Short mmCIF file of C-alpha atoms in Angstrom, two decimals:
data_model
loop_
_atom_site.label_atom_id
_atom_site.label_comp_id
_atom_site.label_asym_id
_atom_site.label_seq_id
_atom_site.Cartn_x
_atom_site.Cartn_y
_atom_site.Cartn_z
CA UNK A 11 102.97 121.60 -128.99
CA UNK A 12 104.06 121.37 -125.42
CA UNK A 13 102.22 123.15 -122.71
CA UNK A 14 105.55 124.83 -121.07
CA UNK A 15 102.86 126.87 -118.45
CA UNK A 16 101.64 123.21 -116.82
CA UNK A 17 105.40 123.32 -115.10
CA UNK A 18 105.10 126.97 -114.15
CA UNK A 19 100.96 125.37 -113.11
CA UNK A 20 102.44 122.34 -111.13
CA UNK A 21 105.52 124.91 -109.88
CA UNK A 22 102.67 127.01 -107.82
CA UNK A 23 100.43 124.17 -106.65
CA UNK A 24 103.52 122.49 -104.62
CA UNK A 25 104.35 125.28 -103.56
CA UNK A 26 101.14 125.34 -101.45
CA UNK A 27 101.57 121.76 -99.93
CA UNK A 28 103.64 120.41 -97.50
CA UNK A 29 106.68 118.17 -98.62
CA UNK A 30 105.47 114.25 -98.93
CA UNK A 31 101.76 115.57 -100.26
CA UNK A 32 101.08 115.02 -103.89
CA UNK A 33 98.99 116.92 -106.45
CA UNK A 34 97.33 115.72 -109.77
CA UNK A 35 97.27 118.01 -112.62
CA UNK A 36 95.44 117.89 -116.03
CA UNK A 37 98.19 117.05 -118.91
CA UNK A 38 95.65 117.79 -121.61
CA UNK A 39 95.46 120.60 -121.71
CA UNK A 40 92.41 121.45 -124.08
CA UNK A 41 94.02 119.22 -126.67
CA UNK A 42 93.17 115.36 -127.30
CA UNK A 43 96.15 115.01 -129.72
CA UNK A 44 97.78 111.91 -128.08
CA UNK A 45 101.09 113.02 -129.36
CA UNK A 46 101.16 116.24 -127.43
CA UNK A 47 99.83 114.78 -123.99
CA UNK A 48 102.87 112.46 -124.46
CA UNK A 49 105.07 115.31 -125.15
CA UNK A 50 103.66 116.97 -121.79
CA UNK A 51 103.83 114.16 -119.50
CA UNK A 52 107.74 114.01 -120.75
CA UNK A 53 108.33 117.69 -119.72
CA UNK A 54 106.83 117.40 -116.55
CA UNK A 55 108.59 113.94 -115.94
CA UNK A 56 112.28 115.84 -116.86
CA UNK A 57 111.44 118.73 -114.74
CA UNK A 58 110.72 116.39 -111.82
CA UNK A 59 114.04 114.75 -111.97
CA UNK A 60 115.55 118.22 -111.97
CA UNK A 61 113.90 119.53 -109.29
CA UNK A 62 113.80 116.78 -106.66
CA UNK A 63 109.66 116.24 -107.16
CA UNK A 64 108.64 112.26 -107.94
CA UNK A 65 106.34 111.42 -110.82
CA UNK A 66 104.43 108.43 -109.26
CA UNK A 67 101.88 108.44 -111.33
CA UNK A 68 100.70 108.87 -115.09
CA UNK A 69 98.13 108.17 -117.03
CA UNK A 70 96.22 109.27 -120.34
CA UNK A 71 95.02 112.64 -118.54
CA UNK A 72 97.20 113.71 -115.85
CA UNK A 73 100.26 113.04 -113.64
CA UNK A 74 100.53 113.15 -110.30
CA UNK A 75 102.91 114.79 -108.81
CA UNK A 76 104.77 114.22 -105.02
CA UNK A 77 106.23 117.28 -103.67
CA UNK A 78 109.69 116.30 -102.91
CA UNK A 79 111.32 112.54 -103.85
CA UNK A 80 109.69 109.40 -103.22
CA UNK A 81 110.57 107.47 -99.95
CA UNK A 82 112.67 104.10 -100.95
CA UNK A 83 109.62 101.66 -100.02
CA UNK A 84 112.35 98.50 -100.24
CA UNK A 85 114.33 100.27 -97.90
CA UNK A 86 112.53 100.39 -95.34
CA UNK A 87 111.93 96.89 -95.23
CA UNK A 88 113.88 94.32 -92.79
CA UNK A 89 116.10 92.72 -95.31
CA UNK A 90 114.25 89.56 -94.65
CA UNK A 91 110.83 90.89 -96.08
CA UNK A 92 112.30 92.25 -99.53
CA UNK A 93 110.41 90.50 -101.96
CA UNK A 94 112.66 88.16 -103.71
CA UNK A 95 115.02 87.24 -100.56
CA UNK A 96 112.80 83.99 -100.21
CA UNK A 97 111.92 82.23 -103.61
CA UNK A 98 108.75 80.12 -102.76
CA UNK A 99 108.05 77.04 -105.08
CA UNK A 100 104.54 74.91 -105.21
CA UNK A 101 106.40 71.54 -106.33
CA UNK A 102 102.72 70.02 -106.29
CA UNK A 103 99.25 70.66 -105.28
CA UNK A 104 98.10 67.34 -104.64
CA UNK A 105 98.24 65.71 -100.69
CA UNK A 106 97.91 62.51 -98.61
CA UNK A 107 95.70 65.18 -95.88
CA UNK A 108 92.48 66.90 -96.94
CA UNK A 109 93.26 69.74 -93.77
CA UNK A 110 89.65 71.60 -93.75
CA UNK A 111 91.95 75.02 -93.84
CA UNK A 112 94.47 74.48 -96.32
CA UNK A 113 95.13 77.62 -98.06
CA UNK A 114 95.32 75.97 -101.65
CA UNK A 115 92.67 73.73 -101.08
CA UNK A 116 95.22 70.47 -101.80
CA UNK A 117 93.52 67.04 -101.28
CA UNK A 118 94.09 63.40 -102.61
CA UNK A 119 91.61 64.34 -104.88
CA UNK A 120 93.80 67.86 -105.94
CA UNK A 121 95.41 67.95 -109.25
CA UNK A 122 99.45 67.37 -109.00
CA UNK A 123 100.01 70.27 -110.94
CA UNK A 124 103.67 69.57 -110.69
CA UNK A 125 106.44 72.53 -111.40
CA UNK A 126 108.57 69.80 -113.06
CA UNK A 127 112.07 69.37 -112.29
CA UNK A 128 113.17 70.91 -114.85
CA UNK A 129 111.92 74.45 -113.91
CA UNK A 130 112.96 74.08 -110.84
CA UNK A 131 116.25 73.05 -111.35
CA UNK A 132 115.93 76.60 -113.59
CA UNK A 133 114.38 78.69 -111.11
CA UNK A 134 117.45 77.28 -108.19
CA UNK A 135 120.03 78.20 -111.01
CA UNK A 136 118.84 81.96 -111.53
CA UNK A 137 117.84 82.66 -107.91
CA UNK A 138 121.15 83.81 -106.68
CA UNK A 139 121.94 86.34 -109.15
CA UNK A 140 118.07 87.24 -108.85
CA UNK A 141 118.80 88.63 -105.40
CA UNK A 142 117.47 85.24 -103.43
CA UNK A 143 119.23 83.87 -100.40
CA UNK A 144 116.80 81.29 -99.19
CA UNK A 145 114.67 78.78 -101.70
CA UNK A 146 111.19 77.36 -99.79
CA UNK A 147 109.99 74.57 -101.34
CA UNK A 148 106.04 73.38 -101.00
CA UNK A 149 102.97 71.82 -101.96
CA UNK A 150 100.48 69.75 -101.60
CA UNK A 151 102.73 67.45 -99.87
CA UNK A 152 106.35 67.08 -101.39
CA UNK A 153 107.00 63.81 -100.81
CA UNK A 154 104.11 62.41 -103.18
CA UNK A 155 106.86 63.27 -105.99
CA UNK A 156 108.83 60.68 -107.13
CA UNK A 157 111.65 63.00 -107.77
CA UNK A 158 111.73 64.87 -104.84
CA UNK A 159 115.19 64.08 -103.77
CA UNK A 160 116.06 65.46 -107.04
CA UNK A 161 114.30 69.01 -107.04
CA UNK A 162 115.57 69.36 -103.24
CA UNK A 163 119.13 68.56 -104.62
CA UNK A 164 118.99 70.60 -107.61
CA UNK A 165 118.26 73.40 -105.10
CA UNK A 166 120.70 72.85 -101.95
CA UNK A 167 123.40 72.51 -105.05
CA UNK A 168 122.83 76.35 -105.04
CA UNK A 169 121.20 78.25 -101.91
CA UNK A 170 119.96 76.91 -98.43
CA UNK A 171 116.86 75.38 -98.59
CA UNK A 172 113.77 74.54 -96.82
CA UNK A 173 111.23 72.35 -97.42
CA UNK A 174 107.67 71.99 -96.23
CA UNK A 175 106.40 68.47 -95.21
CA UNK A 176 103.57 66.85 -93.04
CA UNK A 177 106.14 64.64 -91.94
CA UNK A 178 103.89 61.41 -92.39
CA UNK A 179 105.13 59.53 -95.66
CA UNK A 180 109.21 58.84 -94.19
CA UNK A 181 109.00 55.22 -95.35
CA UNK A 182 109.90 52.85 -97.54
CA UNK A 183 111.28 54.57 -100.86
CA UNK A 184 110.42 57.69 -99.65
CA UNK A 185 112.22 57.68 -96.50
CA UNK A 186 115.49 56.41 -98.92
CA UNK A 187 114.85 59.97 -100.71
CA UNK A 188 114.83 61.78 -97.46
CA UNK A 189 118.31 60.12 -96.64
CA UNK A 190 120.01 61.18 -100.08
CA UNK A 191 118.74 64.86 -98.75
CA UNK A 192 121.76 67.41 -97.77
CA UNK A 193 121.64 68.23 -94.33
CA UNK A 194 123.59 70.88 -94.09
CA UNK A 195 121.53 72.77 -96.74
CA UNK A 196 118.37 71.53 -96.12
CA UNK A 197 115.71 72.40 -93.07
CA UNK A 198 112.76 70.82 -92.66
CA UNK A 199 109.35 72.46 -91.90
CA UNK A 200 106.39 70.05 -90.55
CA UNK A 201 103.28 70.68 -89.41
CA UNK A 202 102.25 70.17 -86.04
CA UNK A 203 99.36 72.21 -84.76
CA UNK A 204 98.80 71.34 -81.18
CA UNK A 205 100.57 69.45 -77.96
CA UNK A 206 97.64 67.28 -78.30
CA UNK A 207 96.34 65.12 -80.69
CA UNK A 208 92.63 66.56 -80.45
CA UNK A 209 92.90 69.93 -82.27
CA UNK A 210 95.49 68.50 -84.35
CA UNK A 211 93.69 65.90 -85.71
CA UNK A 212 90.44 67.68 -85.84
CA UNK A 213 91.52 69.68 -88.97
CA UNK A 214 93.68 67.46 -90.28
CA UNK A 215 92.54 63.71 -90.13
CA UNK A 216 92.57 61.03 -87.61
CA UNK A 217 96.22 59.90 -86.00
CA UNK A 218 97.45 62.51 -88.35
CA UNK A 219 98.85 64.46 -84.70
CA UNK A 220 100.90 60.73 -83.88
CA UNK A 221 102.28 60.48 -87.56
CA UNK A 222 103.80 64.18 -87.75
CA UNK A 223 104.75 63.82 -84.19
CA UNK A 224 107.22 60.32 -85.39
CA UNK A 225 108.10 62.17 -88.53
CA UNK A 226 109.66 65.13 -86.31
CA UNK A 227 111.46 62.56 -84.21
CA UNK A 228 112.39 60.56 -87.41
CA UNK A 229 113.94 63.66 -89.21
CA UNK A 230 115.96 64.65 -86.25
CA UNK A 231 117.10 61.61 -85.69
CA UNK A 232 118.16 61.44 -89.30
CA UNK A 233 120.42 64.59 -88.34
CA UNK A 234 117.99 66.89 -90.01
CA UNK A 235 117.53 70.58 -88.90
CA UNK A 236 113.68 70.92 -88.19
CA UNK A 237 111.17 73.35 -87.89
CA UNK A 238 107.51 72.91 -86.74
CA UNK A 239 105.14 75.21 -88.02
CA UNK A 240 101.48 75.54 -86.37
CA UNK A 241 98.26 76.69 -88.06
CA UNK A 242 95.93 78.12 -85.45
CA UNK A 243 92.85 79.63 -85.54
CA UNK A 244 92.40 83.01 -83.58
CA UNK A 245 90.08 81.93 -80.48
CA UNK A 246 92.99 79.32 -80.01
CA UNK A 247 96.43 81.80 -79.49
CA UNK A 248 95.99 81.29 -75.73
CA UNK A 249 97.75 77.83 -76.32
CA UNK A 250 100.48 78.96 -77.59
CA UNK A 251 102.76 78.61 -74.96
CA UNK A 252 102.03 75.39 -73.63
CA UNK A 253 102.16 74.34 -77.47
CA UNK A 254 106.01 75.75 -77.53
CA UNK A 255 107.33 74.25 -74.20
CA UNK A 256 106.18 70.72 -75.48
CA UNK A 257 108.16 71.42 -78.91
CA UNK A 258 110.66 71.82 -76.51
CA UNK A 259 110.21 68.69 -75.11
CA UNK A 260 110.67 67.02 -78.52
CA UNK A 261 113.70 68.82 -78.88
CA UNK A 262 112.86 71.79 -81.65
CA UNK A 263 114.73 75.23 -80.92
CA UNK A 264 112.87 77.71 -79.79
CA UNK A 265 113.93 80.01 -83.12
CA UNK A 266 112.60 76.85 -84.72
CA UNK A 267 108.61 77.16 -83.87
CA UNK A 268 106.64 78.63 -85.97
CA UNK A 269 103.16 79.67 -85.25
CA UNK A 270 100.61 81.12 -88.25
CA UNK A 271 97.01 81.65 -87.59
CA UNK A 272 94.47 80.66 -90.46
CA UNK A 273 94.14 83.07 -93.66
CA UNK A 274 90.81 82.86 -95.44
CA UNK A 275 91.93 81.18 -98.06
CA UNK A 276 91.32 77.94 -100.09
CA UNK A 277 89.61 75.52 -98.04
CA UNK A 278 89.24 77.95 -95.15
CA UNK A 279 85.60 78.82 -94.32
CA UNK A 280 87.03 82.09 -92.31
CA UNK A 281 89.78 83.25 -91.18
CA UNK A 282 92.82 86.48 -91.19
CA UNK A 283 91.47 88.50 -94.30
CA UNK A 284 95.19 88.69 -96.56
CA UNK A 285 95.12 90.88 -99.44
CA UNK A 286 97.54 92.39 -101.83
CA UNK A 287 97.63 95.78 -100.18
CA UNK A 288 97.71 93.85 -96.66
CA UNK A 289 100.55 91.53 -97.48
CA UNK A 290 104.84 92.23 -97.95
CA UNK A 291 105.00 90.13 -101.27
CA UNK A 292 107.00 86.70 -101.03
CA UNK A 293 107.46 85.67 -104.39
CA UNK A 294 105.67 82.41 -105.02
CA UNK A 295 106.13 79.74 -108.15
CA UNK A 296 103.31 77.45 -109.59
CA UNK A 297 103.04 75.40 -112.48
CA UNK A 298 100.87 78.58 -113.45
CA UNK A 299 102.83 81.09 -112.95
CA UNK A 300 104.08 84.15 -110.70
CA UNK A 301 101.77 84.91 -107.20
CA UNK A 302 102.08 87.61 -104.46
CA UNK A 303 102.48 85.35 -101.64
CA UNK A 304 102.36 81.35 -100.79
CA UNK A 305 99.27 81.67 -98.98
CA UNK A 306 97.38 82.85 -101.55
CA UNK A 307 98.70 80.58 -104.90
CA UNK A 308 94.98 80.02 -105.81
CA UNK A 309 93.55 83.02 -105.58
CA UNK A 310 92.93 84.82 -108.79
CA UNK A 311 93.28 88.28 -107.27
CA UNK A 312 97.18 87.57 -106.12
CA UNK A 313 98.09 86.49 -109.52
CA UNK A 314 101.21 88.37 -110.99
CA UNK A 315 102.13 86.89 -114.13
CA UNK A 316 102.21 83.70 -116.12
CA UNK A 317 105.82 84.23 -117.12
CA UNK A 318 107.93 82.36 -114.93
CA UNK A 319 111.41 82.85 -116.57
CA UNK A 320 113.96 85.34 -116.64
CA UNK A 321 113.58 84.78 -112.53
CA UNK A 322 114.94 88.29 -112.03
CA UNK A 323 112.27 90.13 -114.46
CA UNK A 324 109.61 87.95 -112.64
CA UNK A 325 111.02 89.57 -109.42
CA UNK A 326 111.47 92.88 -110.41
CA UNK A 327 107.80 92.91 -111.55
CA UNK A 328 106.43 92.25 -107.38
CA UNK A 329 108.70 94.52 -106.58
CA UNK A 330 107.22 97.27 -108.97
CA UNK A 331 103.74 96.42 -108.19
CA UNK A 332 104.40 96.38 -104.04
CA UNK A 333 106.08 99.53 -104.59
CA UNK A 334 102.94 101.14 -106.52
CA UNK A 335 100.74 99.77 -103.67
CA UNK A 336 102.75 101.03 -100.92
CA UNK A 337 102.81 105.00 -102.88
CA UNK A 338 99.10 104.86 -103.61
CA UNK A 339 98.86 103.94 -99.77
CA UNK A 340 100.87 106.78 -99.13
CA UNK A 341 99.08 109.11 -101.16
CA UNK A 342 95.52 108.12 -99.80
CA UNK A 343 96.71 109.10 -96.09
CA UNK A 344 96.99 112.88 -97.32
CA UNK A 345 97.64 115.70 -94.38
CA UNK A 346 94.26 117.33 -93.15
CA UNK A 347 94.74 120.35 -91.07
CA UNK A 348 92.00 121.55 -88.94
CA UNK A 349 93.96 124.20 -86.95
#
């Protein structure tokens, strides 16, 4: 039998708390009978959407209750930082570089784990009417893949694309791949982490700083748009801007430069600490499955989902979870007068 005096209950206590507070009230209401506590969550739920409260919360005991409606968490977003805009894809997990911070730990020794072209050719056909504007293609490094000219084409063919390289293997067949590429839909990202070769190389490998440095020239002379993205570690920000006048110098825009300091994660020993209630979601693809964000495709705690397909329900799902992280932020920062 429903409880009809938890509304009149739930009525007074929010009527005592100031709008954007929350209470949590006992649905039981001296009955175990799962039937009935169903019944009473689905009165308080209707009376809610009557009277301008948000349910944001239930579970097998109580509801809780925010007085007055629920800010739109996606709205208040840049429309950059929805999750879903950017579609990230792992295309492979294994890499010519062993770089000692590499946030999925990918190596010569690394599995391939390869998506397969035919899920990404999948994931590049559903994007659009997912909501995505911009696919982001990673690894490991890229252009191990035989096929890589095919997984970049079978995603230009629908949305502009970017794809993250080291810049060192444009040779040979491979360099014949990176010609078939489409340059007006494609940008590529390379790594480059100092004007030097020292620090550079230091994480990364010997003469890996001259390699990436001819594979930026290479790709722009190729008629390639480029980006050059820097890992740095926190101690070493102060060279930042001597680091962007000599991308300058090798003739990347300004808009172009990217610069990331190291997450703890993977290989890294230490590191920014990134968690799901510290990160905006980006919507990341493995061979395994669904993650919270490309930086943290390895770590069991980001995980999503192993169900990569419909796109849109795989989408939908961050979205729900960021939004339930944001709300139980917002509940834990409750008002506390003292005057």
């Amino acid at each position: 039998m429903v409880n009809h005096g938890l509304v009149l209950d739930l009525i007074d206590r929010l009527g005592r708390i100031p709008a954007g507070s929350t209470v949590t009230l006992d649905v039981m209401s001296g009955t175990a009978d799962a039937g009935e506590i169903a019944d009473n969550i689905d009165m308080i739920a209707t009376w809610c959407r009557a009277s301008g409260n948000a349910l944001v919360e239930s579970r097998h005991d109580a509801v809780v209750v925010r007085h007055g409606r629920s800010p739109d968490t996606l709205a208040g977003l840049h429309p950059d930082q929805v999750p879903g805009t950017r579609l990230w894809m792992y295309t492979n997990f294994d890499c010519n570089l062993h770089c000692d911070y590499c946030c999925v730990s990918s190596s010569p020794q690394a599995d391939r784990r390869a998506l397969g072209a035919d899920r990404v050719a999948r994931l590049a056909e559903e994007a659009e009417p997912a909501g995505v504007r911009q696919l982001i293609l990673t690894g490991g490094e890229p252009f191990l893949l035989p096929d890589i000219d095919e997984l970049v084409a079978s995603c230009t063919a629908h949305l502009p694309t970017t794809l993250l390289t080291n810049g060192m293997l444009f040779r040979g067949a491979r360099l014949e791949r990176l010609r078939r590429m489409d340059r007006e839909r494609l940008t590529l990202q390379i790594s480059l982490d100092s004007a030097t070769p020292e620090q550079h190389d230091a994480h990364r490998g010997p003469h890996s700083w001259e390699r990436a440095v001819a594979g930026i020239g290479l790709a722009l002379d190729e008629g390639f748009d480029v980006k050059v993205a820097a890992t740095l570690p926190a101690e070493q920000t102060h060279e930042v801007a001597p680091f962007k006048a000599f991308l300058g110098t090798l003739g990347i825009r300004p808009e172009n430069q990217v610069i990331r300091a190291v997450a703890h994660q993977g290989a890294a020993h230490d590191g920014i600490e990134l968690t799901v209630e510290s990160l905006i979601p980006e919507v990341t693809i493995t061979a395994d499955g669904v993650w919270w964000h490309p930086v943290s495709a390895t770590d069991a705690s980001q995980f999503v989902r192993r169900e990569i397909f419909p796109l849109a329900d795989a989408i939908a799902d961050v979205r729900r979870r960021f939004v339930r992280h944001r709300e139980a932020a917002d509940r834990a920062a409750d008002w506390f007068p003292c005057s």
